[in-house]
Amino acid sequence: MQKRFDARRFLQNNLVLMTIVLLVAVTAILEPKFLSVANLGNIMNQFGPLSFVSLGMTIAIIGGFIDLSVAGIVSLTAVFTISMIDVLGQGGALVAGLALGVLLGLVNALVLITCGALTQAKAVFITYALSAVYSALALLYTDGATQHMSYLSSPVTLFKGIGSGRLGFIPISFLLFMLAMCSLHVFLTRTQTGRELRLTGANMTAASLSGIPVKLRVMLIFMLCGGLSAAGAIILFSRITTASPLLGANYETNAILAVVVGGTSLAGGRGSVVRTMMGVMLVTLLSNCMNLLGVSTYMQTVCKGLILIIAIWIDRRRMK
């Protein structure tokens, strides 16, 4: 017997996709320049920094936490990486920046474990404090000055390629994101460690009783989040060619918005990096559309806040 099409269920399962289609259609009617090749390339270019930070936040939320330190990590790794280009060369600076992000993620995990703060509520406050620490370290490291790639004596062709290079009309940063997303999807769905990470986020007590090394999994969660945030920072400063000590401001909010809108449950254990891509696409398109339509920055912030509230409400309804 052929199943009947359930429009309500289809809408619930594809709400983000339908919102993106509606947003694109309305904006294209109001502003024809929206569908130009130049603007579509610009949207994909803007995709890079937020997408990597959002992938890291997805891992954190699936693991049962929310990591607010990503803003500080973005700021600190960006200024540190630029400063290392003349010292270590392009390749060395790139590796050093990613390593610093992973190290800061490990510091987060060790602080949480030492404090016994292995719940989402406690982690929110501690990672918020750590974000302030990392931002302050970025200010101290640079003495509050903005770092400029144009002031460096070493070549920066690698970073220019990451930030503004294209394969056809597709930005290199977008291709790097797709590679990272596919790798993480396989890791979370096809490996034993990925399944253990999900179980840790769903029920840490059950995971511990099952013999899963919970503390090691918590370390892995935050190291991945830190490393991916550092990758986002590198893509960001490579595109704009500067890095300020406050470069990562508001990235934690946009990342949480993208992840929750994408359908990852704040309760932990359930979520998908593929759906996070849809959330990042919606957030990026929303900003681009409102900019083209001349919507003020303040009203954009209001819209994003309302969308986050609605997404959390939908998540709670889905859980019930």
CSV table of C-alpha atoms in Angstrom, one decimal:
chain,number,residue,atom,x,y,z
A,1,MET,CA,0.0,0.0,0.0
A,2,GLN,CA,1.4,3.4,-1.0
A,3,LYS,CA,2.1,5.8,1.8
A,4,ARG,CA,0.3,9.1,1.8
A,5,PHE,CA,2.4,12.2,1.6
A,6,ASP,CA,2.5,13.9,5.0
A,7,ALA,CA,3.0,17.6,4.3
A,8,ARG,CA,3.2,18.5,8.0
A,9,ARG,CA,6.0,15.9,8.7
A,10,PHE,CA,7.8,17.0,5.5
A,11,LEU,CA,7.7,20.6,6.6
A,12,GLN,CA,9.0,19.7,10.1
A,13,ASN,CA,11.9,17.7,8.7
A,14,ASN,CA,12.9,20.3,6.1
A,15,LEU,CA,12.0,23.5,7.8
A,16,VAL,CA,15.5,25.0,7.3
A,17,LEU,CA,15.6,24.1,3.6
A,18,MET,CA,12.1,25.6,3.0
A,19,THR,CA,13.1,28.8,4.8
A,20,ILE,CA,16.3,29.1,2.7
A,21,VAL,CA,14.2,28.6,-0.5
A,22,LEU,CA,11.7,31.2,0.6
A,23,LEU,CA,14.4,33.7,1.7
A,24,VAL,CA,16.2,33.3,-1.7
A,25,ALA,CA,12.9,33.7,-3.6
A,26,VAL,CA,11.8,36.8,-1.8
A,27,THR,CA,15.3,38.5,-1.9
A,28,ALA,CA,15.7,37.7,-5.6
A,29,ILE,CA,12.4,39.4,-6.4
A,30,LEU,CA,13.2,42.5,-4.3
A,31,GLU,CA,16.9,42.7,-5.3
A,32,PRO,CA,17.8,41.0,-8.7
A,33,LYS,CA,21.5,41.4,-8.0
A,34,PHE,CA,21.2,38.7,-5.3
A,35,LEU,CA,21.4,35.9,-7.9
A,36,SER,CA,24.4,37.4,-9.7
A,37,VAL,CA,27.5,35.2,-10.0
A,38,ALA,CA,29.6,37.8,-8.1
A,39,ASN,CA,27.2,37.8,-5.1
A,40,LEU,CA,26.8,34.0,-5.0
A,41,GLY,CA,30.6,33.8,-4.9
A,42,ASN,CA,30.7,36.3,-2.2
A,43,ILE,CA,28.2,34.3,-0.1
A,44,MET,CA,30.4,31.2,-0.4
A,45,ASN,CA,33.4,33.2,0.6
A,46,GLN,CA,31.6,34.4,3.7
A,47,PHE,CA,30.7,30.8,4.4
A,48,GLY,CA,34.2,29.8,5.4
A,49,PRO,CA,35.0,31.3,8.9
A,50,LEU,CA,31.6,30.7,10.4
A,51,SER,CA,31.3,27.2,9.0
A,52,PHE,CA,34.4,25.9,10.7
A,53,VAL,CA,33.5,27.5,14.0
A,54,SER,CA,30.0,26.0,13.7
A,55,LEU,CA,31.4,22.6,13.0
A,56,GLY,CA,33.4,22.8,16.2
A,57,MET,CA,30.3,24.0,18.1
A,58,THR,CA,28.3,21.0,16.6
A,59,ILE,CA,30.8,18.6,18.1
A,60,ALA,CA,30.6,20.4,21.4
A,61,ILE,CA,26.8,20.4,21.5
A,62,ILE,CA,26.5,16.8,20.4
A,63,GLY,CA,29.0,15.9,23.2
A,64,GLY,CA,26.6,17.5,25.7
A,65,PHE,CA,28.3,20.9,26.1
A,66,ILE,CA,28.2,24.5,24.8
A,67,ASP,CA,31.6,26.1,24.2
A,68,LEU,CA,31.5,29.9,24.5
A,69,SER,CA,35.3,30.1,24.4
A,70,VAL,CA,35.3,29.9,20.6
A,71,ALA,CA,35.2,33.7,20.3
A,72,GLY,CA,38.4,34.1,22.4
A,73,ILE,CA,40.0,31.2,20.6
A,74,VAL,CA,39.3,32.8,17.2
A,75,SER,CA,40.9,36.1,18.4
A,76,LEU,CA,44.0,34.6,20.0
A,77,THR,CA,44.8,32.1,17.3
A,78,ALA,CA,44.4,34.8,14.6
A,79,VAL,CA,46.8,37.3,16.0
A,80,PHE,CA,49.2,34.5,17.0
A,81,THR,CA,49.3,32.9,13.6
A,82,ILE,CA,49.9,36.2,11.8
A,83,SER,CA,52.8,37.0,14.2
A,84,MET,CA,54.4,33.6,13.5
A,85,ILE,CA,54.5,34.0,9.7
A,86,ASP,CA,57.8,35.9,9.7
A,87,VAL,CA,59.2,33.6,12.4
A,88,LEU,CA,58.2,30.1,11.2
A,89,GLY,CA,57.2,30.8,7.5
A,90,GLN,CA,53.7,30.2,6.1
A,91,GLY,CA,53.5,26.5,6.6
A,92,GLY,CA,54.9,26.6,10.1
A,93,ALA,CA,52.6,29.5,11.1
A,94,LEU,CA,49.6,27.6,9.8
A,95,VAL,CA,50.5,24.5,11.8
A,96,ALA,CA,51.3,26.6,14.9
A,97,GLY,CA,47.9,28.4,14.7
A,98,LEU,CA,46.0,25.1,14.4
A,99,ALA,CA,48.0,23.6,17.2
A,100,LEU,CA,47.3,26.5,19.5
A,101,GLY,CA,43.6,26.1,18.8
A,102,VAL,CA,43.8,22.4,19.8
A,103,LEU,CA,45.8,23.3,22.9
A,104,LEU,CA,43.3,25.9,24.0
A,105,GLY,CA,40.5,23.3,23.5
A,106,LEU,CA,42.5,20.9,25.7
A,107,VAL,CA,42.9,23.6,28.4
A,108,ASN,CA,39.1,24.0,28.3
A,109,ALA,CA,38.5,20.3,28.8
A,110,LEU,CA,41.1,20.1,31.7
A,111,VAL,CA,39.6,23.1,33.5
A,112,LEU,CA,36.1,21.5,33.2
A,113,ILE,CA,37.3,18.1,34.4
A,114,THR,CA,39.3,19.6,37.3
A,115,CYS,CA,36.3,21.7,38.4
A,116,GLY,CA,34.0,18.8,38.0
A,117,ALA,CA,31.9,20.9,35.6
A,118,LEU,CA,30.8,18.1,33.2
A,119,THR,CA,27.3,19.4,32.7
A,120,GLN,CA,26.2,21.8,30.0
A,121,ALA,CA,25.0,24.5,32.5
A,122,LYS,CA,28.4,24.6,34.3
A,123,ALA,CA,30.4,24.5,31.1
A,124,VAL,CA,28.6,27.5,29.7
A,125,PHE,CA,29.8,29.8,32.5
A,126,ILE,CA,33.3,28.4,32.6
A,127,THR,CA,33.9,28.6,28.9
A,128,TYR,CA,32.5,32.1,28.9
A,129,ALA,CA,35.1,33.0,31.5
A,130,LEU,CA,37.8,31.3,29.4
A,131,SER,CA,36.8,33.2,26.4
A,132,ALA,CA,37.4,36.4,28.3
A,133,VAL,CA,40.8,35.1,29.3
A,134,TYR,CA,41.8,34.3,25.7
A,135,SER,CA,40.5,37.6,24.4
A,136,ALA,CA,42.6,39.4,27.1
A,137,LEU,CA,45.6,37.3,26.2
A,138,ALA,CA,45.2,38.4,22.6
A,139,LEU,CA,45.1,42.0,23.7
A,140,LEU,CA,48.2,41.6,25.8
A,141,TYR,CA,50.0,39.7,23.1
A,142,THR,CA,49.5,42.5,20.6
A,143,ASP,CA,49.3,45.4,23.0
A,144,GLY,CA,45.9,46.1,21.6
A,145,ALA,CA,47.2,46.6,18.1
A,146,THR,CA,45.7,45.1,14.9
A,147,GLN,CA,47.9,42.8,13.0
A,148,HIS,CA,48.3,43.4,9.2
A,149,MET,CA,49.5,40.8,6.7
A,150,SER,CA,50.7,43.6,4.5
A,151,TYR,CA,53.3,44.6,7.1
A,152,LEU,CA,55.0,41.2,7.0
A,153,SER,CA,58.3,40.7,5.2
A,154,SER,CA,57.6,37.0,4.4
A,155,PRO,CA,55.4,35.9,1.5
A,156,VAL,CA,51.8,35.2,2.4
A,157,THR,CA,50.7,33.4,-0.8
A,158,LEU,CA,49.4,30.4,1.1
A,159,PHE,CA,47.1,32.5,3.3
A,160,LYS,CA,45.9,34.6,0.3
A,161,GLY,CA,45.1,31.4,-1.5
A,162,ILE,CA,43.1,30.1,1.6
A,163,GLY,CA,41.3,33.5,2.0
A,164,SER,CA,40.6,34.6,-1.5
A,165,GLY,CA,41.7,31.8,-3.9
A,166,ARG,CA,39.1,30.2,-6.1
A,167,LEU,CA,38.7,27.0,-8.2
A,168,GLY,CA,36.5,28.4,-11.0
A,169,PHE,CA,34.1,30.6,-9.1
A,170,ILE,CA,34.1,28.4,-6.0
A,171,PRO,CA,36.3,29.7,-3.1
A,172,ILE,CA,39.0,27.5,-1.8
A,173,SER,CA,37.7,28.1,1.8
A,174,PHE,CA,34.4,26.6,0.8
A,175,LEU,CA,36.0,23.5,-0.6
A,176,LEU,CA,38.1,23.1,2.6
A,177,PHE,CA,34.8,23.4,4.6
A,178,MET,CA,33.2,20.6,2.5
A,179,LEU,CA,36.2,18.4,3.1
A,180,ALA,CA,36.1,19.0,6.8
A,181,MET,CA,32.4,18.5,7.0
A,182,CYS,CA,32.5,15.1,5.1
A,183,SER,CA,35.4,13.9,7.3
A,184,LEU,CA,33.5,14.8,10.5
A,185,HIS,CA,30.3,13.2,9.2
A,186,VAL,CA,32.2,9.9,8.6
A,187,PHE,CA,33.9,10.2,12.0
A,188,LEU,CA,30.6,10.7,13.9
A,189,THR,CA,28.6,8.1,12.1
A,190,ARG,CA,31.1,5.4,11.0
A,191,THR,CA,33.7,5.2,13.8
A,192,GLN,CA,33.5,3.7,17.2
A,193,THR,CA,35.0,6.8,18.8
A,194,GLY,CA,32.4,9.0,17.1
A,195,ARG,CA,29.6,6.8,18.4
A,196,GLU,CA,31.1,6.9,21.9
A,197,LEU,CA,31.2,10.7,21.7
A,198,ARG,CA,27.5,10.8,20.8
A,199,LEU,CA,26.7,8.5,23.8
A,200,THR,CA,28.7,10.7,26.1
A,201,GLY,CA,26.6,13.6,25.1
A,202,ALA,CA,23.4,11.8,25.3
A,203,ASN,CA,24.0,10.3,28.8
A,204,MET,CA,27.4,10.7,30.4
A,205,THR,CA,26.5,8.3,33.3
A,206,ALA,CA,25.5,5.5,31.0
A,207,ALA,CA,28.6,6.1,28.8
A,208,SER,CA,30.8,5.8,31.9
A,209,LEU,CA,29.0,2.6,33.0
A,210,SER,CA,29.5,1.2,29.5
A,211,GLY,CA,33.2,1.5,29.9
A,212,ILE,CA,33.7,4.5,27.7
A,213,PRO,CA,36.6,6.7,28.9
A,214,VAL,CA,34.4,9.8,29.4
A,215,LYS,CA,37.2,12.2,30.4
A,216,LEU,CA,39.2,11.3,27.3
A,217,ARG,CA,36.1,11.9,25.1
A,218,VAL,CA,35.5,15.3,26.8
A,219,MET,CA,39.1,16.2,25.9
A,220,LEU,CA,38.6,15.1,22.3
A,221,ILE,CA,35.3,17.1,22.0
A,222,PHE,CA,37.0,20.4,23.1
A,223,MET,CA,40.2,19.7,21.2
A,224,LEU,CA,38.2,19.3,18.0
A,225,CYS,CA,36.2,22.4,18.8
A,226,GLY,CA,39.3,24.4,19.4
A,227,GLY,CA,41.1,23.2,16.3
A,228,LEU,CA,38.1,23.9,14.1
A,229,SER,CA,37.7,27.4,15.6
A,230,ALA,CA,41.4,28.1,14.9
A,231,ALA,CA,40.8,27.0,11.2
A,232,GLY,CA,37.9,29.4,11.0
A,233,ALA,CA,40.1,32.2,12.4
A,234,ILE,CA,42.9,31.5,9.8
A,235,ILE,CA,40.4,31.6,7.0
A,236,LEU,CA,38.9,34.8,8.3
A,237,PHE,CA,42.1,36.8,8.7
A,238,SER,CA,43.4,35.3,5.4
A,239,ARG,CA,40.3,36.8,3.7
A,240,ILE,CA,40.3,40.3,5.3
A,241,THR,CA,44.2,40.3,5.6
A,242,THR,CA,44.1,41.7,9.2
A,243,ALA,CA,43.5,40.3,12.7
A,244,SER,CA,42.4,42.3,15.7
A,245,PRO,CA,42.5,41.0,19.3
A,246,LEU,CA,38.7,41.2,19.2
A,247,LEU,CA,38.3,39.5,15.8
A,248,GLY,CA,36.1,36.6,17.2
A,249,ALA,CA,33.5,38.8,18.9
A,250,ASN,CA,29.9,37.3,18.4
A,251,TYR,CA,31.2,34.2,16.6
A,252,GLU,CA,29.9,32.1,19.4
A,253,THR,CA,26.4,33.4,19.0
A,254,ASN,CA,26.3,32.9,15.3
A,255,ALA,CA,27.8,29.4,15.6
A,256,ILE,CA,25.2,28.4,18.2
A,257,LEU,CA,22.5,29.9,16.0
A,258,ALA,CA,23.7,27.9,12.9
A,259,VAL,CA,24.0,24.7,14.9
A,260,VAL,CA,20.6,24.9,16.6
A,261,VAL,CA,18.8,26.0,13.5
A,262,GLY,CA,20.4,23.1,11.7
A,263,GLY,CA,18.6,20.7,14.0
A,264,THR,CA,21.3,19.6,16.5
A,265,SER,CA,19.6,19.1,19.9
A,266,LEU,CA,20.8,21.2,22.8
A,267,ALA,CA,20.2,18.1,25.0
A,268,GLY,CA,23.2,16.5,23.4
A,269,GLY,CA,23.8,13.1,21.7
A,270,ARG,CA,21.8,14.0,18.5
A,271,GLY,CA,22.8,16.2,15.6
A,272,SER,CA,24.5,16.3,12.2
A,273,VAL,CA,27.3,18.3,10.7
A,274,VAL,CA,25.5,18.1,7.4
A,275,ARG,CA,22.5,19.8,8.9
A,276,THR,CA,24.8,22.4,10.5
A,277,MET,CA,25.8,23.3,6.9
A,278,MET,CA,22.2,24.1,6.3
A,279,GLY,CA,22.1,26.3,9.4
A,280,VAL,CA,25.3,28.1,8.4
A,281,MET,CA,23.8,28.6,4.9
A,282,LEU,CA,20.7,30.1,6.4
A,283,VAL,CA,22.6,32.5,8.7
A,284,THR,CA,25.0,33.6,5.9
A,285,LEU,CA,22.1,34.1,3.4
A,286,LEU,CA,20.1,36.0,6.0
A,287,SER,CA,23.0,38.4,6.6
A,288,ASN,CA,23.7,38.8,2.9
A,289,CYS,CA,20.0,39.3,2.0
A,290,MET,CA,19.4,41.9,4.8
A,291,ASN,CA,22.6,43.8,3.7
A,292,LEU,CA,21.4,43.9,0.1
A,293,LEU,CA,18.0,45.1,1.2
A,294,GLY,CA,19.5,47.8,3.4
A,295,VAL,CA,18.4,46.4,6.8
A,296,SER,CA,20.3,48.0,9.7
A,297,THR,CA,22.8,46.0,11.7
A,298,TYR,CA,20.7,46.4,14.9
A,299,MET,CA,17.6,44.9,13.2
A,300,GLN,CA,19.7,42.1,11.8
A,301,THR,CA,20.7,41.2,15.4
A,302,VAL,CA,17.1,41.3,16.5
A,303,CYS,CA,16.1,38.9,13.6
A,304,LYS,CA,18.9,36.5,14.5
A,305,GLY,CA,17.9,36.5,18.2
A,306,LEU,CA,14.3,35.8,17.3
A,307,ILE,CA,15.3,32.9,15.0
A,308,LEU,CA,17.4,31.4,17.8
A,309,ILE,CA,14.5,31.6,20.2
A,310,ILE,CA,12.2,29.9,17.6
A,311,ALA,CA,14.8,27.2,16.9
A,312,ILE,CA,15.2,26.4,20.6
A,313,TRP,CA,11.4,26.3,21.0
A,314,ILE,CA,11.2,23.8,18.0
A,315,ASP,CA,13.9,21.7,19.5
A,316,ARG,CA,12.1,21.4,22.8
A,317,ARG,CA,8.8,20.6,21.0
A,318,ARG,CA,10.7,17.9,19.0
A,319,MET,CA,12.1,16.4,22.2
A,320,LYS,CA,8.6,16.2,23.8
